[in-house]
Amino acid sequence: MNEYRVGYFVGSLSASSINRVLSQALIRLAPDGLAFTEIPIGDLPLYNRDFDVDYPPEARALKQRIAESDALLFVTPEYNRSIPGALKNAIDWASRPWGTNSFDHVPAAVIGASPGAIGTALAQQSLRSVLSFCNARQMTAPEAYLTFREGLFEDDGTVTDASTEEFLRSFMTEFRDHIERVLTVLPRR
Ligand code: FNR
């Protein structure tokens, strides 16, 4: 079985982020053949195209981490019906300088949790639009909009509800299959 390196983004910078716990749950439930590394976004300066001629070290590291990933997973909250600015900022850095878009043809999936009833649906639509422009090869189904309630996850990412656990497990299995399909046609290395 092939092993794929998955870089994952957590869209929240909060120390108590429910999306960070969700990312740990997804890693726990992932099938064999996926190895995960977080791609941090919290230390990036604000994107400014004046730096395109000489990227700062944090942005170089971001692009390097994406280059070392076979696929990308975005686990994000919804802020004001879109994605957090920190995540958009990271995507802007990685998409540039012109001609070196780090997302080109990279398999990707999006997921998120919020206490709200629509479970980050609008943030994910917004993110999908951005990733589409960046030419990432997104998994379109299944979609995963999680309404968070207290106690759904333990701190280590253990899921306490059996049907949610099964759903997240199948999401990750589908993601692995998606990665394999994309990379069969568009190898990364
Ligand atoms: C939110 N929250 C929120 N929730 C939602 O479902 N839709 C929304 O549009 C917003 N907007 C929003 C804006 C801002 C600035 C904040 C701080 C929060 C609530 C949000 O879902 C909640 O704080 C989550 O816990 C955030 O995820 P993390 O940080 O816990 O991963």
Short mmCIF file of N, CA, C and O and ligand atoms in Angstrom, two decimals, residues 12 14 16-20 77-82 113-116 118 120, ligand 1:
data_model
loop_
_atom_site.label_atom_id
_atom_site.label_comp_id
_atom_site.label_asym_id
_atom_site.label_seq_id
_atom_site.Cartn_x
_atom_site.Cartn_y
_atom_site.Cartn_z
N SER A 12 -7.88 27.80 13.05
CA SER A 12 -7.98 28.57 14.29
C SER A 12 -6.63 28.67 14.97
O SER A 12 -5.86 27.70 15.01
N SER A 14 -6.60 29.57 18.20
CA SER A 14 -6.93 29.48 19.63
C SER A 14 -6.30 28.25 20.28
O SER A 14 -6.32 27.15 19.71
N SER A 16 -7.54 26.71 22.63
CA SER A 16 -8.60 25.75 22.98
C SER A 16 -9.49 25.44 21.77
O SER A 16 -10.67 25.13 21.90
N SER A 17 -8.90 25.47 20.60
CA SER A 17 -9.65 25.30 19.35
C SER A 17 -10.35 23.94 19.26
O SER A 17 -9.71 22.88 19.38
N ILE A 18 -11.65 23.97 18.98
CA ILE A 18 -12.36 22.71 18.75
C ILE A 18 -11.95 22.11 17.40
O ILE A 18 -12.01 20.90 17.21
N ASN A 19 -11.49 22.95 16.49
CA ASN A 19 -11.05 22.42 15.20
C ASN A 19 -9.70 21.72 15.32
O ASN A 19 -9.42 20.77 14.58
N ARG A 20 -8.89 22.17 16.27
CA ARG A 20 -7.63 21.44 16.51
C ARG A 20 -7.94 20.05 17.09
O ARG A 20 -7.34 19.06 16.68
N PRO A 77 -12.58 26.60 11.43
CA PRO A 77 -13.83 27.20 11.89
C PRO A 77 -14.39 28.17 10.85
O PRO A 77 -13.76 28.43 9.82
N GLU A 78 -15.58 28.66 11.15
CA GLU A 78 -16.21 29.70 10.32
C GLU A 78 -16.15 31.01 11.10
O GLU A 78 -16.55 31.05 12.27
N TYR A 79 -15.63 32.04 10.46
CA TYR A 79 -15.63 33.38 11.06
C TYR A 79 -16.48 34.29 10.17
O TYR A 79 -16.14 34.51 9.00
N ASN A 80 -17.56 34.78 10.73
CA ASN A 80 -18.40 35.73 9.99
C ASN A 80 -18.75 35.22 8.60
O ASN A 80 -18.61 35.89 7.60
N ARG A 81 -19.15 33.93 8.61
CA ARG A 81 -19.62 33.24 7.39
C ARG A 81 -18.55 33.05 6.32
O ARG A 81 -18.84 32.87 5.14
N SER A 82 -17.28 33.11 6.75
CA SER A 82 -16.19 32.83 5.81
C SER A 82 -15.07 32.16 6.61
O SER A 82 -15.30 31.68 7.72
N ALA A 113 -15.67 22.42 12.19
CA ALA A 113 -16.66 22.30 13.26
C ALA A 113 -16.96 23.67 13.85
O ALA A 113 -16.07 24.51 13.95
N SER A 114 -18.22 23.84 14.23
CA SER A 114 -18.65 25.07 14.89
C SER A 114 -19.82 24.73 15.79
O SER A 114 -20.54 23.76 15.52
N PRO A 115 -20.02 25.52 16.85
CA PRO A 115 -21.21 25.28 17.67
C PRO A 115 -22.50 25.60 16.91
O PRO A 115 -23.57 25.18 17.31
N GLY A 116 -22.42 26.33 15.84
CA GLY A 116 -23.59 26.74 15.08
C GLY A 116 -24.21 25.59 14.29
O GLY A 116 -23.55 24.60 13.96
N ILE A 118 -25.14 25.22 11.21
CA ILE A 118 -24.70 24.86 9.85
C ILE A 118 -23.26 24.36 9.82
O ILE A 118 -22.74 24.02 8.76
N THR A 120 -20.06 25.26 9.89
CA THR A 120 -19.01 25.82 9.01
C THR A 120 -19.32 25.67 7.51
O THR A 120 -18.42 25.81 6.68
C1 FNR B 1 -17.27 33.03 15.27
N1 FNR B 1 -18.10 31.93 15.33
C2 FNR B 1 -18.90 31.61 14.26
N2 FNR B 1 -19.56 30.40 14.18
C3 FNR B 1 -20.29 30.08 13.10
O1 FNR B 1 -20.86 29.00 13.05
N3 FNR B 1 -20.40 30.96 12.06
C4 FNR B 1 -19.80 32.17 12.06
O2 FNR B 1 -19.91 32.90 11.09
C5 FNR B 1 -19.01 32.52 13.19
N4 FNR B 1 -18.35 33.73 13.23
C6 FNR B 1 -17.40 33.95 14.20
C7 FNR B 1 -16.57 35.06 14.10
C8 FNR B 1 -15.58 35.24 15.05
C9 FNR B 1 -14.63 36.39 14.90
C10 FNR B 1 -15.42 34.32 16.11
C11 FNR B 1 -14.32 34.50 17.13
C12 FNR B 1 -16.26 33.25 16.22
C13 FNR B 1 -18.04 31.01 16.48
C14 FNR B 1 -17.01 29.93 16.24
O3 FNR B 1 -17.61 28.90 15.49
C15 FNR B 1 -16.51 29.36 17.56
O4 FNR B 1 -15.82 30.38 18.28
C16 FNR B 1 -15.60 28.17 17.36
O5 FNR B 1 -15.28 27.62 18.62
C17 FNR B 1 -14.34 28.58 16.63
O6 FNR B 1 -13.56 27.45 16.34
P1 FNR B 1 -12.24 27.10 17.17
O7 FNR B 1 -11.43 28.35 17.31
O8 FNR B 1 -12.74 26.64 18.55
O9 FNR B 1 -11.59 26.01 16.41
#
